mmCIF file of C-alpha atoms in Angstrom:
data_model
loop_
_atom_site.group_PDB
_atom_site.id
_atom_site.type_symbol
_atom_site.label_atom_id
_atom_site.label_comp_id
_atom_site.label_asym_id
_atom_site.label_seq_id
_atom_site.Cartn_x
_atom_site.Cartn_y
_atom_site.Cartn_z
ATOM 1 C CA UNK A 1 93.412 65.794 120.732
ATOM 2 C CA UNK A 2 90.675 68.309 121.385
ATOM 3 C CA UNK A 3 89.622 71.204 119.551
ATOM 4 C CA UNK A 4 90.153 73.321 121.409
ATOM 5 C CA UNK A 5 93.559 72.361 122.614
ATOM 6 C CA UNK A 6 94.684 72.330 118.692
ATOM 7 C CA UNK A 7 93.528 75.809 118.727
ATOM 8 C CA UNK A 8 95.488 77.051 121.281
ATOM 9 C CA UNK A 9 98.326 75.110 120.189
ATOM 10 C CA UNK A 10 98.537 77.020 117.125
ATOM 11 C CA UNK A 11 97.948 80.602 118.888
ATOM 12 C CA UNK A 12 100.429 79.916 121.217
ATOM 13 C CA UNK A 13 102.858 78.734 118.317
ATOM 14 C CA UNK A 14 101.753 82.297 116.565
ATOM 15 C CA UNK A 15 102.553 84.061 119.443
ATOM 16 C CA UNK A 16 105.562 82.353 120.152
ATOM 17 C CA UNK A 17 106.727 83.104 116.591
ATOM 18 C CA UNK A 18 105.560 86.856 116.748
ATOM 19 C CA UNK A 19 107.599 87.060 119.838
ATOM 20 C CA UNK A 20 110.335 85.631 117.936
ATOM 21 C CA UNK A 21 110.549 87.841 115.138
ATOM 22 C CA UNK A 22 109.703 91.057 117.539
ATOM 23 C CA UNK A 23 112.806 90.572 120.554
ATOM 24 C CA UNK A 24 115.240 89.556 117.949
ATOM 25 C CA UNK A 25 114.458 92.548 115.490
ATOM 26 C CA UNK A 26 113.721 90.820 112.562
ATOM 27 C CA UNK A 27 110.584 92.326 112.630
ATOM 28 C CA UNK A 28 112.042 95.752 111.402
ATOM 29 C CA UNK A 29 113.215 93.962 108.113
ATOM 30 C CA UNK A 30 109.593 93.489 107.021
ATOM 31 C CA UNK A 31 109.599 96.800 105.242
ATOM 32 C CA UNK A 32 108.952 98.146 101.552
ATOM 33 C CA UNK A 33 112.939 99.484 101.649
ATOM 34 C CA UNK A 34 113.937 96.569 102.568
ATOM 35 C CA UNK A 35 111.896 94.254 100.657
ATOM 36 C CA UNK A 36 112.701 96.596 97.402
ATOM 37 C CA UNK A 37 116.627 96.655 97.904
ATOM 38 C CA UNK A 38 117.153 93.146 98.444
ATOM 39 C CA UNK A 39 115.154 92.574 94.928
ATOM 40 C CA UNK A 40 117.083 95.645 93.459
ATOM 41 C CA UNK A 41 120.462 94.047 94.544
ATOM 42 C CA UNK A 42 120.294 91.274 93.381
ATOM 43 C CA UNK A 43 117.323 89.412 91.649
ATOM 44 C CA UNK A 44 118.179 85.819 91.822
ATOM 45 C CA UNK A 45 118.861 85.648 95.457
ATOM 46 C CA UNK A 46 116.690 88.653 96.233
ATOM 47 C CA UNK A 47 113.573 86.946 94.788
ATOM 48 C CA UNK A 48 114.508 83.760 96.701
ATOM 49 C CA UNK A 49 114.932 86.047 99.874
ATOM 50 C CA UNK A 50 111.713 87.663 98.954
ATOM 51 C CA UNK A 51 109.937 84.475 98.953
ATOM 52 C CA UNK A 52 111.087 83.582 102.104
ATOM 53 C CA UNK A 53 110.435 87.094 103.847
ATOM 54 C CA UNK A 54 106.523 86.611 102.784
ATOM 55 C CA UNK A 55 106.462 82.872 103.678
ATOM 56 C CA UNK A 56 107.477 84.449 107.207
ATOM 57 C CA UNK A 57 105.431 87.525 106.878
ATOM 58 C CA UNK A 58 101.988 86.147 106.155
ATOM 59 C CA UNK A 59 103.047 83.620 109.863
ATOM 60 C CA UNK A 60 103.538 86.438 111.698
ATOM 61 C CA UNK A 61 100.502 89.035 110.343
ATOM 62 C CA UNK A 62 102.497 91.059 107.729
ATOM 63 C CA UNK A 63 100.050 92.381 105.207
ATOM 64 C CA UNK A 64 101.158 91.412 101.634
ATOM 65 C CA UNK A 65 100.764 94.504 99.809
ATOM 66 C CA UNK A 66 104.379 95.299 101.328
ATOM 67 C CA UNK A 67 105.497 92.422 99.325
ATOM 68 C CA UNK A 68 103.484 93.565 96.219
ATOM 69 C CA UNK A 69 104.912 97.388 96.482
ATOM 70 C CA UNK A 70 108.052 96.327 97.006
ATOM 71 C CA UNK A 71 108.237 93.866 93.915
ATOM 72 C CA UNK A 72 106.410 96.586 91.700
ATOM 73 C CA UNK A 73 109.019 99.197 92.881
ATOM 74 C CA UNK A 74 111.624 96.873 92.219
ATOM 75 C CA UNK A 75 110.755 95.189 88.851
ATOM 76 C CA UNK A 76 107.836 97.146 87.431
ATOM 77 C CA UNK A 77 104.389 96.020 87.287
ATOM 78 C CA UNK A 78 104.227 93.303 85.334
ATOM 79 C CA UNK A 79 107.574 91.366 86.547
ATOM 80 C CA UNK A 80 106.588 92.697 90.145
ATOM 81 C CA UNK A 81 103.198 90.841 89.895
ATOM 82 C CA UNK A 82 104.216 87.890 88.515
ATOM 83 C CA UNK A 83 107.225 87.490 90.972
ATOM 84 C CA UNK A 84 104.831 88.478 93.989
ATOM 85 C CA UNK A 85 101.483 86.060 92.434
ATOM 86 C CA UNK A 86 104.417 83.249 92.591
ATOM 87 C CA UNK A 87 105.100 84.222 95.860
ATOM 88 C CA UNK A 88 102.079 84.995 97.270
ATOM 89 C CA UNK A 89 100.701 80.935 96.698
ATOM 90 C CA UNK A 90 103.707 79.869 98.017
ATOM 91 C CA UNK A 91 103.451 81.596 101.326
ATOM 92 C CA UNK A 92 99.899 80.802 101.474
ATOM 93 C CA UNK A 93 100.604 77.253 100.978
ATOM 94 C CA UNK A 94 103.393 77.014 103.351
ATOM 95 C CA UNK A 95 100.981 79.031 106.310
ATOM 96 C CA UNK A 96 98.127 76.366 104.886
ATOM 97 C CA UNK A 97 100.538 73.352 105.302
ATOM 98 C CA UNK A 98 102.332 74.785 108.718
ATOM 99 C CA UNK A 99 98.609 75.911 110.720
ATOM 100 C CA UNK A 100 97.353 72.360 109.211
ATOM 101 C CA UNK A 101 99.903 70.513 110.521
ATOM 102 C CA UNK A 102 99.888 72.381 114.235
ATOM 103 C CA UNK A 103 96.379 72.682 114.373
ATOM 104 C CA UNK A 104 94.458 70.123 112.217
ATOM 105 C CA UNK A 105 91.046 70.553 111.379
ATOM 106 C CA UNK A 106 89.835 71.663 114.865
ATOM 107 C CA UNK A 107 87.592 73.952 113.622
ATOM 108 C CA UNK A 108 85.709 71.018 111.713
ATOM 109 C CA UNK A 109 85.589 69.162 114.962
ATOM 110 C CA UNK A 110 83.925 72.422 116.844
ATOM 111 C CA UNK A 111 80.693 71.924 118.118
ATOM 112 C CA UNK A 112 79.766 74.995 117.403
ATOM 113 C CA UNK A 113 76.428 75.688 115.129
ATOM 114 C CA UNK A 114 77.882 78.987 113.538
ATOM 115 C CA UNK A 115 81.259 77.309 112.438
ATOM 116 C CA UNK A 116 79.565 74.363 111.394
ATOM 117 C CA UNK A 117 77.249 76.944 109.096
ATOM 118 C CA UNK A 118 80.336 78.361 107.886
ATOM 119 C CA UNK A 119 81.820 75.063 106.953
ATOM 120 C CA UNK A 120 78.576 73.856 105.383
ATOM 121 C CA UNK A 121 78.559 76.452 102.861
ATOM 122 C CA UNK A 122 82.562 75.776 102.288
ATOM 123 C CA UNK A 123 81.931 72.499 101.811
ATOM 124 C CA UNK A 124 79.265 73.090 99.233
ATOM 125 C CA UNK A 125 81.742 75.246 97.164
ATOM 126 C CA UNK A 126 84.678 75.077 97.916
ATOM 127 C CA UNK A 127 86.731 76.248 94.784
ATOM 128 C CA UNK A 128 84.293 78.814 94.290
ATOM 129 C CA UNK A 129 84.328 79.768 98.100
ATOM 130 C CA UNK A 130 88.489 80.402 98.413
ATOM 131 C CA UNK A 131 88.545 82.216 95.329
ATOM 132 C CA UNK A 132 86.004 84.833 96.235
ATOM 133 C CA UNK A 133 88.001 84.974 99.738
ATOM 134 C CA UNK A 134 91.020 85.722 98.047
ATOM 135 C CA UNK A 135 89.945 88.737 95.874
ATOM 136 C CA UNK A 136 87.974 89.905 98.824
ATOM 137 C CA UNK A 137 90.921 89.100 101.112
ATOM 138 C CA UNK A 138 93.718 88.223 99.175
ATOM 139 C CA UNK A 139 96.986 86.737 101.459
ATOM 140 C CA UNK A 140 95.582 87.345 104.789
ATOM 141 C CA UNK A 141 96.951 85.484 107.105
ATOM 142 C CA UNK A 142 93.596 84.972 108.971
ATOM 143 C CA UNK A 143 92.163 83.612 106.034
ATOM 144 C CA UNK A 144 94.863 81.136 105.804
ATOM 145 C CA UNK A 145 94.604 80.309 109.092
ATOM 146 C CA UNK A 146 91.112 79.303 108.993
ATOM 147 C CA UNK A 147 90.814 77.373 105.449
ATOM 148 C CA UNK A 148 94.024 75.468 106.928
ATOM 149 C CA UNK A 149 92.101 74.758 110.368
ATOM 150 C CA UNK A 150 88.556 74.240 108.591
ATOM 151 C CA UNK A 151 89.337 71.018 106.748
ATOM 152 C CA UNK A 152 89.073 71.683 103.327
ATOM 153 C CA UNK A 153 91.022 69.708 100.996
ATOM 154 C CA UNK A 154 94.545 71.004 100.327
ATOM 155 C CA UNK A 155 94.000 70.731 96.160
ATOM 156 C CA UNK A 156 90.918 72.703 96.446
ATOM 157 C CA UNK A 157 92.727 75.217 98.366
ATOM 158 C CA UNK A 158 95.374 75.922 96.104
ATOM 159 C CA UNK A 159 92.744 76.088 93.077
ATOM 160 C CA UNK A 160 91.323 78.717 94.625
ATOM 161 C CA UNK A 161 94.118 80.481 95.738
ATOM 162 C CA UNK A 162 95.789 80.353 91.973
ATOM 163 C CA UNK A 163 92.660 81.711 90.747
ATOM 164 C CA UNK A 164 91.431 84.593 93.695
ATOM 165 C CA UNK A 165 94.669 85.662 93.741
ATOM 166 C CA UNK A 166 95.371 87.111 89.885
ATOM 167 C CA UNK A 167 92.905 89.948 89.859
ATOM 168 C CA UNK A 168 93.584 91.841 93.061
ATOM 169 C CA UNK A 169 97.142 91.813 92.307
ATOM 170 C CA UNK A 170 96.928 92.892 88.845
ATOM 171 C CA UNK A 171 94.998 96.142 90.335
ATOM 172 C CA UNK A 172 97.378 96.594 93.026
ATOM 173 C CA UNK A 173 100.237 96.517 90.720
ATOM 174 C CA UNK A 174 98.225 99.247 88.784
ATOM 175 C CA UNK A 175 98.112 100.964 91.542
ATOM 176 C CA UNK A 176 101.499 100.823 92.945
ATOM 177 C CA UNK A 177 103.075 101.876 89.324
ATOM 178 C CA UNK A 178 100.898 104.697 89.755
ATOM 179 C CA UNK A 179 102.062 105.582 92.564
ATOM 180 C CA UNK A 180 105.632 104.494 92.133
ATOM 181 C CA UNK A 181 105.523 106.879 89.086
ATOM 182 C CA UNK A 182 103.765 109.550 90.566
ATOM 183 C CA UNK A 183 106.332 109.530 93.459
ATOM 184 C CA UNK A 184 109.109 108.671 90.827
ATOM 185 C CA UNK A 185 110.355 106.225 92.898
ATOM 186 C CA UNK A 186 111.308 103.728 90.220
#
């Protein structure tokens, strides 16, 4: 298949799954309240559900520091990052392994000089590469939509994400316990 018809493929799919979430009002769930009370009630199945919620979010353009907050609310900042840096590479795995398998690695096949620039220097360093991305960019789901579409090798891809991820977590959980405090909303 083409390219180009991969790549709209796996917009359409997006869109299809935005739509989804949007006309059925699931969409309304992705909040920090939310997020933080279904931790709060209960943490086995909350955590699972939380898991699940940001496996969803990141497909449908949720930013993950609602995740983070919510976790850090919920379980302080240390249990809050660890549950969401668990998290957090499992949703990006699951949006690497869905966009993959949708859209392939159409943007390696473009015959496009810039891409092909882009993917030279991924391709030179590829660790290196996705785990600058993620401390720049951390769960994105554009990122994750282009290393999935770009080619790289899955087991590169989730060696950088368990190592860019850490770091801008750890100061967001800083943060949010600040704030959390500050706000006493703990």
């Amino acid at each position: 298949m083409r390219p180009y018809k991969r790549l709209l493929i796996v917009v359409l799919f997006l869109l299809l799954l935005l739509a989804l979430f949007q006309f059925s009002g699931l969409r309304e769930h992705f909040n920090l309240t939310f997020l933080r009370q279904q931790i709060v009630d209960n943490k086995v199945s909350g955590l699972l559900i939380f898991i699940l919620l940001f496996c969803l979010g990141n497909l449908i353009q949720i930013p993950g520091w609602i995740f983070l907050a919510a976790a850090v609310l919920a379980l302080g900042k240390t249990w809050g990052g660890l549950a969401t840096y668990f998290a957090a590479v499992i949703s990006c795995v699951f949006t690497f392994l869905t966009i993959r398998f949708i859209g392939g690695d159409a943007f390696r096949e473009l015959k496009n000089r810039y891409a092909l620039k882009i993917l030279r220097g991924l391709d030179a360093h590829p660790i290196t590469s996705i785990a600058l991305l993620r401390i720049l960019f951390q769960t994105v789901p554009a990122l994750n939509y282009a290393l999935a579409l770009s080619g790289v090798k899955f087991y590169k891809y989730l060696i950088g994400t368990l190592l860019g991820l850490p770091l801008p977590i750890m100061l967001y959980c800083i943060f949010f316990d600040y704030i959390g405090k500050a706000l006493h909303l703990h």
